[in-house]
PDB file of C-alpha atoms and ligand atoms in Angstrom:
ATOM      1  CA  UNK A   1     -92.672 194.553 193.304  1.00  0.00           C
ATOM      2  CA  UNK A   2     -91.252 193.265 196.611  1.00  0.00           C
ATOM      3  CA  UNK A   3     -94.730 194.447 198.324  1.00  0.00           C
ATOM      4  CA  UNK A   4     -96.498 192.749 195.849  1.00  0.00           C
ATOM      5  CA  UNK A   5     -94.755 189.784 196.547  1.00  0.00           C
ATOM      6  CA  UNK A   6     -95.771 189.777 200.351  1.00  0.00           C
ATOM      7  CA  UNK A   7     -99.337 191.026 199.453  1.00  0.00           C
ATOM      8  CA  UNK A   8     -99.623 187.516 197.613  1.00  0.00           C
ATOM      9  CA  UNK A   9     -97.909 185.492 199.839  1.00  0.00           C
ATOM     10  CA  UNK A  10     -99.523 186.696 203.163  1.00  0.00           C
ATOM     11  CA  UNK A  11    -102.879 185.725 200.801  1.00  0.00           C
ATOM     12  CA  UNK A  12    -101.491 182.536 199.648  1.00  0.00           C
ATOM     13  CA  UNK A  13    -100.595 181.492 203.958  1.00  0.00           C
ATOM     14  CA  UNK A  14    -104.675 182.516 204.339  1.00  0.00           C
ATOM     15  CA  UNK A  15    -105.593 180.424 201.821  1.00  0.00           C
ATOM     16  CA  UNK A  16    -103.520 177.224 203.624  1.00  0.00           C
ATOM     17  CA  UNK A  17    -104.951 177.310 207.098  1.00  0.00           C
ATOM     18  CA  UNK A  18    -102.606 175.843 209.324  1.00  0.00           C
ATOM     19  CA  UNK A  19    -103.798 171.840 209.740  1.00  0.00           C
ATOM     20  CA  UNK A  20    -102.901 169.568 212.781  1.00  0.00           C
ATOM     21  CA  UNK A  21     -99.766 167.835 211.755  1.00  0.00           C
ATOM     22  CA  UNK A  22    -101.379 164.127 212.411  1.00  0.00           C
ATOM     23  CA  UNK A  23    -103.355 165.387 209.318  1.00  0.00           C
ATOM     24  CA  UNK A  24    -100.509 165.237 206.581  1.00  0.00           C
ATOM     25  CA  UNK A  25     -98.806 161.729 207.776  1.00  0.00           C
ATOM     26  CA  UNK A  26     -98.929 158.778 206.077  1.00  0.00           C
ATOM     27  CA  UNK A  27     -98.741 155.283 208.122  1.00  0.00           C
ATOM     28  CA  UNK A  28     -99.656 153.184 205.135  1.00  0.00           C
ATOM     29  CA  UNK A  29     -98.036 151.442 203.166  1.00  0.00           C
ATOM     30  CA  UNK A  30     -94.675 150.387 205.702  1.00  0.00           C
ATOM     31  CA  UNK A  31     -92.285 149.678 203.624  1.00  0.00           C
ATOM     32  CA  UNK A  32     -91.012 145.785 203.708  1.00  0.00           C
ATOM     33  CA  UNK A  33     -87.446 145.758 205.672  1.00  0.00           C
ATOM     34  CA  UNK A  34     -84.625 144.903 203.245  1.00  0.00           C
ATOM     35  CA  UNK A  35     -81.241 144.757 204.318  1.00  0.00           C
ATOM     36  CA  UNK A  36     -78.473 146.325 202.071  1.00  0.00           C
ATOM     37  CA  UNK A  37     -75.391 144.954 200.490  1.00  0.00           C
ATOM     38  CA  UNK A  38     -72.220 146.735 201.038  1.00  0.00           C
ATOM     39  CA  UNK A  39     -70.723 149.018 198.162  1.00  0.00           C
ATOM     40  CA  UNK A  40     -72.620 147.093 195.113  1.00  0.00           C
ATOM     41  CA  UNK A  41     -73.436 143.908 196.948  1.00  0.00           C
ATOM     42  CA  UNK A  42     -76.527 142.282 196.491  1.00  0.00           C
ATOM     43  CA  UNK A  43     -78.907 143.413 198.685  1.00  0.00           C
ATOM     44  CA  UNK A  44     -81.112 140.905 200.628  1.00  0.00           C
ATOM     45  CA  UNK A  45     -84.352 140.239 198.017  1.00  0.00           C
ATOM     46  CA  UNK A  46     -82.196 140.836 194.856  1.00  0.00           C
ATOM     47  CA  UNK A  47     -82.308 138.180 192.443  1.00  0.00           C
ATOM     48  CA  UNK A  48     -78.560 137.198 191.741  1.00  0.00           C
ATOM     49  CA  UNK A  49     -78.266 136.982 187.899  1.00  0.00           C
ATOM     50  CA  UNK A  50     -74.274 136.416 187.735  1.00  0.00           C
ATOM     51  CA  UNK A  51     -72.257 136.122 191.255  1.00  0.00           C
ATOM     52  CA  UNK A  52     -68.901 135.241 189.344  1.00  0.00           C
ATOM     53  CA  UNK A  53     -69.323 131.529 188.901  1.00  0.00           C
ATOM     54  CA  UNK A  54     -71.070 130.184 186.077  1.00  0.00           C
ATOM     55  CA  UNK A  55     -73.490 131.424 183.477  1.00  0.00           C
ATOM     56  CA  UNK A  56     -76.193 129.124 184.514  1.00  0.00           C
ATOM     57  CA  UNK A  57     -79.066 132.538 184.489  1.00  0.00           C
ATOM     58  CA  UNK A  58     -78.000 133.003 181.018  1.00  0.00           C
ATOM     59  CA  UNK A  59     -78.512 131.636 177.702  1.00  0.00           C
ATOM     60  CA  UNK A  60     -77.179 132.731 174.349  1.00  0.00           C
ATOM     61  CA  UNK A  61     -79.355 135.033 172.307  1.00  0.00           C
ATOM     62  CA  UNK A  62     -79.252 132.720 169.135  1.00  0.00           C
ATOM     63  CA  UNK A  63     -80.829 130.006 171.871  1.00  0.00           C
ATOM     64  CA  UNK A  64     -78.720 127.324 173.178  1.00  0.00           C
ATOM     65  CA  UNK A  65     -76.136 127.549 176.137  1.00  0.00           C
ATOM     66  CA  UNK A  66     -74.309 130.590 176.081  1.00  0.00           C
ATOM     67  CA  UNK A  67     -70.705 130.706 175.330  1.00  0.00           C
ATOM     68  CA  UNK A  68     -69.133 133.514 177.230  1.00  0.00           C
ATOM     69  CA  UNK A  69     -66.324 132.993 179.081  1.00  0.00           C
ATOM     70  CA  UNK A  70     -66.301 132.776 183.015  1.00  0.00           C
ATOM     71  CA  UNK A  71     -62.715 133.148 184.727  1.00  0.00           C
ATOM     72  CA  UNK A  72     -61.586 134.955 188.348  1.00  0.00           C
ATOM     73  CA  UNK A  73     -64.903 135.728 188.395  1.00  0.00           C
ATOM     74  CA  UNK A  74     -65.870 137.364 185.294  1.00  0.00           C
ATOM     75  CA  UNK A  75     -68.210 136.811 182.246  1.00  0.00           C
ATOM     76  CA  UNK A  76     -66.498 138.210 178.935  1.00  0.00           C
ATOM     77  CA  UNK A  77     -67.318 138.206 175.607  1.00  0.00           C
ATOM     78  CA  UNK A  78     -66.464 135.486 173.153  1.00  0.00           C
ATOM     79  CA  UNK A  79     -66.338 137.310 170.018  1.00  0.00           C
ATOM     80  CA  UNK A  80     -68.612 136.102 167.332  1.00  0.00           C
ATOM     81  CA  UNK A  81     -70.474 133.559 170.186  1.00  0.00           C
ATOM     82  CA  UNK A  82     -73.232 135.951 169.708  1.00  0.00           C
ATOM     83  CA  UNK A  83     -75.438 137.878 172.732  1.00  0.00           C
ATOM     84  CA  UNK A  84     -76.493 136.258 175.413  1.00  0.00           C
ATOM     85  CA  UNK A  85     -79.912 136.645 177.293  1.00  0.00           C
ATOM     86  CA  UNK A  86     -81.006 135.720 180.862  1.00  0.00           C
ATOM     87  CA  UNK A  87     -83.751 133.459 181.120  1.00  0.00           C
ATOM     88  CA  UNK A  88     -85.887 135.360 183.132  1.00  0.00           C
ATOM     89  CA  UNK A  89     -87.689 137.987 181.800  1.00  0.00           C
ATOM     90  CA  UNK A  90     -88.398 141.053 183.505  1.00  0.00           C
ATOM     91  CA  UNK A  91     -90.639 144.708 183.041  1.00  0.00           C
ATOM     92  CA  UNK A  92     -89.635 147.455 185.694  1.00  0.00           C
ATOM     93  CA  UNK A  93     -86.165 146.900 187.488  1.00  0.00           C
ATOM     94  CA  UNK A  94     -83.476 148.339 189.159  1.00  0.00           C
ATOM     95  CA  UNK A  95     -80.051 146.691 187.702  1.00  0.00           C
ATOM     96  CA  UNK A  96     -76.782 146.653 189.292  1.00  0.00           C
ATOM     97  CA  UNK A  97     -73.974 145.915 186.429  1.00  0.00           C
ATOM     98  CA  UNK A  98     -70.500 146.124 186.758  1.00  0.00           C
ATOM     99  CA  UNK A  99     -68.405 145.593 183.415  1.00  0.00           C
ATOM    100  CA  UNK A 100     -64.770 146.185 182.512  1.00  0.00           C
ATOM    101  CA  UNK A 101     -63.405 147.214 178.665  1.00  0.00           C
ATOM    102  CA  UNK A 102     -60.283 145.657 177.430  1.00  0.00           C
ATOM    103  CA  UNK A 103     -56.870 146.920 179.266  1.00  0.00           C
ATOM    104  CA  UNK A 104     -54.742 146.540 176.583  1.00  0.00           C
ATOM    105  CA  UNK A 105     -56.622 149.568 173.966  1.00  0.00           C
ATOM    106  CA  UNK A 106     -57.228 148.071 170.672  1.00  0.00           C
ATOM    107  CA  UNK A 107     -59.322 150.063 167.508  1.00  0.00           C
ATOM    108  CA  UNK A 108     -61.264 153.473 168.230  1.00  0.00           C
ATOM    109  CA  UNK A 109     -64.433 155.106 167.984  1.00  0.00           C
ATOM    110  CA  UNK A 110     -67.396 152.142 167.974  1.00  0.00           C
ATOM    111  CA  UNK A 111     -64.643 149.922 167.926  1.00  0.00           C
ATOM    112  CA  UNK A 112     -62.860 149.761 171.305  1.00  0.00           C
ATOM    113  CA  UNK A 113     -64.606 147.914 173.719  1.00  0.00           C
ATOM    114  CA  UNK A 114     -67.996 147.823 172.528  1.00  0.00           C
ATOM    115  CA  UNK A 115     -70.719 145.403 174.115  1.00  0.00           C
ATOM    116  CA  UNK A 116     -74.074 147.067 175.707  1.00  0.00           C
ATOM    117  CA  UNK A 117     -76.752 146.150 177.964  1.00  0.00           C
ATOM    118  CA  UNK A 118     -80.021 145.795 176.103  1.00  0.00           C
ATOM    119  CA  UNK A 119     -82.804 146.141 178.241  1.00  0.00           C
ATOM    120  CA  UNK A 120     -85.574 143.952 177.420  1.00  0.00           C
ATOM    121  CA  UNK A 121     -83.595 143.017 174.764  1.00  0.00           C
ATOM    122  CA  UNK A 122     -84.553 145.900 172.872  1.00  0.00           C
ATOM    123  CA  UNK A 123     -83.331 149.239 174.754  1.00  0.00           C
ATOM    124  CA  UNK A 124     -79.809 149.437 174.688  1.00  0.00           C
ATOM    125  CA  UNK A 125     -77.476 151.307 177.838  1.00  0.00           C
ATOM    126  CA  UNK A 126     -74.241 151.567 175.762  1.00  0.00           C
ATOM    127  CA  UNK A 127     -71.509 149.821 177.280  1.00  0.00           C
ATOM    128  CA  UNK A 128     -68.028 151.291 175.328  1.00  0.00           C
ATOM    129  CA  UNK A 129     -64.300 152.603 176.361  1.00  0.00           C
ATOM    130  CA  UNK A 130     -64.990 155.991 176.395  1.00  0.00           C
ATOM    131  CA  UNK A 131     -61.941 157.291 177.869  1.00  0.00           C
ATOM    132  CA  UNK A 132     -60.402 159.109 175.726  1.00  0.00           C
ATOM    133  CA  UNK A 133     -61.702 157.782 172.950  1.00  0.00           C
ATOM    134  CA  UNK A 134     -64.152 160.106 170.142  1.00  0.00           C
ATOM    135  CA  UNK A 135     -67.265 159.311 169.142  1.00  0.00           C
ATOM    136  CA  UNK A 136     -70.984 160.499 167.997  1.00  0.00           C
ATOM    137  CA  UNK A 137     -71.849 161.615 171.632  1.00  0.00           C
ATOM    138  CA  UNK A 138     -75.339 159.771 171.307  1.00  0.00           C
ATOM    139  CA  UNK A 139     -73.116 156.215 171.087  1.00  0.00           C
ATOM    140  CA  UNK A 140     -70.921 157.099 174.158  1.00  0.00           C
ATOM    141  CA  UNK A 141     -70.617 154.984 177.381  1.00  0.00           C
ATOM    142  CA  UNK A 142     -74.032 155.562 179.436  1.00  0.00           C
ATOM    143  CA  UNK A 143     -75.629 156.997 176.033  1.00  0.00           C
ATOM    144  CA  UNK A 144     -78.836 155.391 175.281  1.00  0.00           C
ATOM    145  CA  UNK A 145     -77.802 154.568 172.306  1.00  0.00           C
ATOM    146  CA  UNK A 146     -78.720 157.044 169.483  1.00  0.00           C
ATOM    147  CA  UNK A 147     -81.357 158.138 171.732  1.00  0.00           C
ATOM    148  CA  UNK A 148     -79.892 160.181 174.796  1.00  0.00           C
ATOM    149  CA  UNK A 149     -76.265 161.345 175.225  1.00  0.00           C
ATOM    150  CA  UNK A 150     -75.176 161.042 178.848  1.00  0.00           C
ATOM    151  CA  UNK A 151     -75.103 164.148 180.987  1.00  0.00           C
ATOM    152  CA  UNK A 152     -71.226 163.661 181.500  1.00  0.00           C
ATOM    153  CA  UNK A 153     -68.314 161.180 180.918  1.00  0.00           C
ATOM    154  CA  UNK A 154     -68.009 159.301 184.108  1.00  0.00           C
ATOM    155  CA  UNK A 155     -65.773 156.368 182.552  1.00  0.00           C
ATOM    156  CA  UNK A 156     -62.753 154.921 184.645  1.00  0.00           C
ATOM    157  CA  UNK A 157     -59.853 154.271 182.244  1.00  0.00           C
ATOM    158  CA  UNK A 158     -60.077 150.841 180.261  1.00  0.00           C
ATOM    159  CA  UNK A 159     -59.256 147.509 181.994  1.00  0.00           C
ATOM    160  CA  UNK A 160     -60.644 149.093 185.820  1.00  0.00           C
ATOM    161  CA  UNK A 161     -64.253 147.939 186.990  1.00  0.00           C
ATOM    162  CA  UNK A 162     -66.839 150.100 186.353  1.00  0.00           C
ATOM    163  CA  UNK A 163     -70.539 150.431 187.544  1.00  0.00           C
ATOM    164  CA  UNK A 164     -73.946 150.920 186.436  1.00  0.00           C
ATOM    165  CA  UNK A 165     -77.125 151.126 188.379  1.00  0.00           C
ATOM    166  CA  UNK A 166     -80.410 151.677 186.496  1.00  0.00           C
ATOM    167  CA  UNK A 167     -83.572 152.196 187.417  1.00  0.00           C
ATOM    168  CA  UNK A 168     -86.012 151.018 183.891  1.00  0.00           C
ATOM    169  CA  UNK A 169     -89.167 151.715 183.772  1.00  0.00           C
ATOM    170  CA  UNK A 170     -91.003 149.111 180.833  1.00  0.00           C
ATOM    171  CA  UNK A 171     -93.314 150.988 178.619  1.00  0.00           C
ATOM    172  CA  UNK A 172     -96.720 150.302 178.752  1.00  0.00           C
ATOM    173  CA  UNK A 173     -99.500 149.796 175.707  1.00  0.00           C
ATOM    174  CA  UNK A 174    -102.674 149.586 175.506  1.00  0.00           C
ATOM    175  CA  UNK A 175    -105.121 146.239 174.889  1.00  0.00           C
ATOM    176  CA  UNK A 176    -104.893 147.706 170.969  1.00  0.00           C
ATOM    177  CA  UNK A 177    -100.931 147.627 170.794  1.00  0.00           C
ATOM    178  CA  UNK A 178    -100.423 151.610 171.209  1.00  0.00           C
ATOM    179  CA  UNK A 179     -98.211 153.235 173.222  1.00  0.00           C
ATOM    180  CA  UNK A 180    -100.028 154.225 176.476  1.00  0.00           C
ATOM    181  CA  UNK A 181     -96.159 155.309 178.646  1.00  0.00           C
ATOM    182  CA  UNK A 182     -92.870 154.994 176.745  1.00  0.00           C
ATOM    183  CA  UNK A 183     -89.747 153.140 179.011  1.00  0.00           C
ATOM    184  CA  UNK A 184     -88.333 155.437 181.132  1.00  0.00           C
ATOM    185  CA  UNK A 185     -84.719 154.863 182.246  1.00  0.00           C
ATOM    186  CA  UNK A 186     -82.051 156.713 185.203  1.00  0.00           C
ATOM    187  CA  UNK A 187     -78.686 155.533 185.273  1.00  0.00           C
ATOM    188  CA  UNK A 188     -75.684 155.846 187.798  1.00  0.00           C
ATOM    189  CA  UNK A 189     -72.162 155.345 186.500  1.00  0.00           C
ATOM    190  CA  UNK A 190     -69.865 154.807 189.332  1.00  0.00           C
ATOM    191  CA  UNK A 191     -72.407 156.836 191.524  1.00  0.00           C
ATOM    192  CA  UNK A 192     -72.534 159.546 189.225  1.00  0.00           C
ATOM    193  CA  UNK A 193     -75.681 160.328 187.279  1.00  0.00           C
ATOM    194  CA  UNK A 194     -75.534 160.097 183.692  1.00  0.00           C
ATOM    195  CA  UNK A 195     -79.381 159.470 182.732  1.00  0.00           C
ATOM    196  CA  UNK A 196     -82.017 161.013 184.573  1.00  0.00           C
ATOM    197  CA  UNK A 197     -85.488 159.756 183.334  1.00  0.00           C
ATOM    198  CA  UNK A 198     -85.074 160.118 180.181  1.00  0.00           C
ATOM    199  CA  UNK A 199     -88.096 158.641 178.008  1.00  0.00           C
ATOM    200  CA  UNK A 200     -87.026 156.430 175.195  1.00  0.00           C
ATOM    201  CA  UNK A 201     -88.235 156.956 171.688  1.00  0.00           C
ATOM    202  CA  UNK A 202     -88.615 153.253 170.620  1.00  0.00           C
ATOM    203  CA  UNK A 203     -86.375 150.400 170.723  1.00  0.00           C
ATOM    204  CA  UNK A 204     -82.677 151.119 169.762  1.00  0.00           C
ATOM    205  CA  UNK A 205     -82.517 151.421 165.804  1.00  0.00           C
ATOM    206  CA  UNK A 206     -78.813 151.749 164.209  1.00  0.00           C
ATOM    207  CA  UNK A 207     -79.840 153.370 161.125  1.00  0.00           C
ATOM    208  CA  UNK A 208     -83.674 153.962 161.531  1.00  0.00           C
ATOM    209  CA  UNK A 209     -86.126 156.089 163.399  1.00  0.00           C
ATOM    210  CA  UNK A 210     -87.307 154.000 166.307  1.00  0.00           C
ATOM    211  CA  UNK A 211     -90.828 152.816 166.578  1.00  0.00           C
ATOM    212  CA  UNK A 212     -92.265 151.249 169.757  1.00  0.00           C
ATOM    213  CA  UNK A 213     -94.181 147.751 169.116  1.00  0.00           C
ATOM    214  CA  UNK A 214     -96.471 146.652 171.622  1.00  0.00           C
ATOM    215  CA  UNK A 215     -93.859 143.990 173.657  1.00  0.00           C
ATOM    216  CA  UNK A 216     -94.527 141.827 177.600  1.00  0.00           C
ATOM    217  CA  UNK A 217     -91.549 141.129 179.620  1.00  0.00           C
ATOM    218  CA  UNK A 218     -88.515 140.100 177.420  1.00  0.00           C
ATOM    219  CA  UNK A 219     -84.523 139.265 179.227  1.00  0.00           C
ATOM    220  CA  UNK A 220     -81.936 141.702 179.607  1.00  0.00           C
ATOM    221  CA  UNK A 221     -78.736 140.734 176.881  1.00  0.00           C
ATOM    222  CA  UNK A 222     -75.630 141.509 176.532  1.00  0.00           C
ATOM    223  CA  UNK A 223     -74.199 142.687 173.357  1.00  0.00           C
ATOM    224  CA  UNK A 224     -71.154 140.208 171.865  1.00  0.00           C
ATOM    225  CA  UNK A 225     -70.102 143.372 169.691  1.00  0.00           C
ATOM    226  CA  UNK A 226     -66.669 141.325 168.785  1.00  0.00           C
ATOM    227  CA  UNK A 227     -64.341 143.072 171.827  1.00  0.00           C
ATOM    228  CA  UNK A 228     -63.490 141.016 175.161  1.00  0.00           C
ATOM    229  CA  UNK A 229     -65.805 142.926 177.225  1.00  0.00           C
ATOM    230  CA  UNK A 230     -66.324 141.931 181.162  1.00  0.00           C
ATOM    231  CA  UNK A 231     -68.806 141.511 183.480  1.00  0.00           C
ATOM    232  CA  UNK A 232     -69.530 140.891 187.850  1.00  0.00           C
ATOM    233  CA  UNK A 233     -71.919 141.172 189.982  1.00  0.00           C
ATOM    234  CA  UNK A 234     -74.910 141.384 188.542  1.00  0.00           C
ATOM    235  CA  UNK A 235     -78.068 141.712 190.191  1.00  0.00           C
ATOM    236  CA  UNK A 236     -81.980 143.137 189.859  1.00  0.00           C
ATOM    237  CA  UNK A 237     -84.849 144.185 192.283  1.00  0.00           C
ATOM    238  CA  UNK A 238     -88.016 143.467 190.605  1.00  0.00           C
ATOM    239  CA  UNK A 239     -90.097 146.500 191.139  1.00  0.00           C
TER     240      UNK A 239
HETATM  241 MG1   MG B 301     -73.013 148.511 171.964  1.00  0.00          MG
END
């Protein structure tokens, strides 16, 4: 077996002569300079969608100003205010979100600290407190939800700061309205991996099978699921 082995690769090095090194490098494109934020900060040609002060990027789902509230440089949820929506619209992005679940634990399962980050207001990154706290797996912090469970539980306990940074890929149609590449998404929570290209089935159904329709650049919401959920510094690369 092992002499096999060599047989094939001492055929396999013939095969790949030996090339002058200029041969395999690539001076084209160079990539434009961009100078990087420290830990999370925005780096130098992200657009800034919530630096703490106001919600003047967003507006609420329903249409009309949105009614979150901003304090010591947060955005939470005003239950029953509805979602809220920036009002630019975006395809493929990286996202930096940081977001914060109740300190004081109230309800369980779907119930404690629910909000969620729809992208293109149809995809949904489940935002939840799931420390300690049982649920379907699929519905979990950093599941996509009912779609993908995350590949572990990387959640800080409720009421600390807590990051996500996602790459999103829009899915793509053809001229007829069919589904030529489905949205791809990867997600870091607190630097740790949780979804790693996974390919979304459709938009995010709560009791149905999802079903792509053909869609342009839509806003990223936030979900007012009825719990006083936090956000900061939130930013997006266009890509
Ligand atoms: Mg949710």
């Amino acid at each position: 077996m092992a002499m096999m082995l060599m047989a094939s690769m001492a055929w396999a090095q013939k095969e790949r002569p030996t090339l002058d090194p200029k041969l395999t490098e690539e001076w084209e494109p160079v990539p434009p300079v961009v100078t990087p934020g420290d830990c999370g900060a925005p780096p130098s040609d992200a657009i800034i969608l919530f630096d703490g002060k106001d919600l003047n990027e967003w507006i609420s789902a329903k249409g009309g100003p949105a009614e979150w509230v901003v304090a010591d440089g947060a955005m939470t949820v005003k239950p029953r205010t509805g979602s809220i929506k920036t009002k630019q619209k975006f395809g493929d992005i990286q996202l930096h979100i940081e977001w914060r679940t109740p300190a004081e634990v109230k309800g369980e399962g779907q119930g404690r600290g629910n909000s969620g980050i729809f992208l293109m207001e149809r995809y949904e990154l489940q935002v939840l407190d799931s420390y300690d706290n049982i649920t379907y797996p699929n519905g979990q912090a950093g599941s996509i939800y009912k779609q993908s469970i995350p590949l572990v539980n990387a959640c800080k306990k409720p009421g600390e700061w807590q990051t996500y940074d996602v790459i999103f890929m829009a899915p793509e149609f053809t001229e007829k309205g069919s589904l030529k590449s489905p949205a791809r998404i990867t997600v870091l929570q607190n630097g740790v991996l949780i979804q790693n290209n996974f390919m979304l089935r459709g938009p995010t159904e709560y009791n149905r099978i999802p079903k792509y329709e053909p869609h342009g650049k839509a806003s990223i919401s936030l979900q007012d699921h009825g719990n006083p959920v936090s956000y900061r510094n939130i930013w997006v690369r266009e890509l």
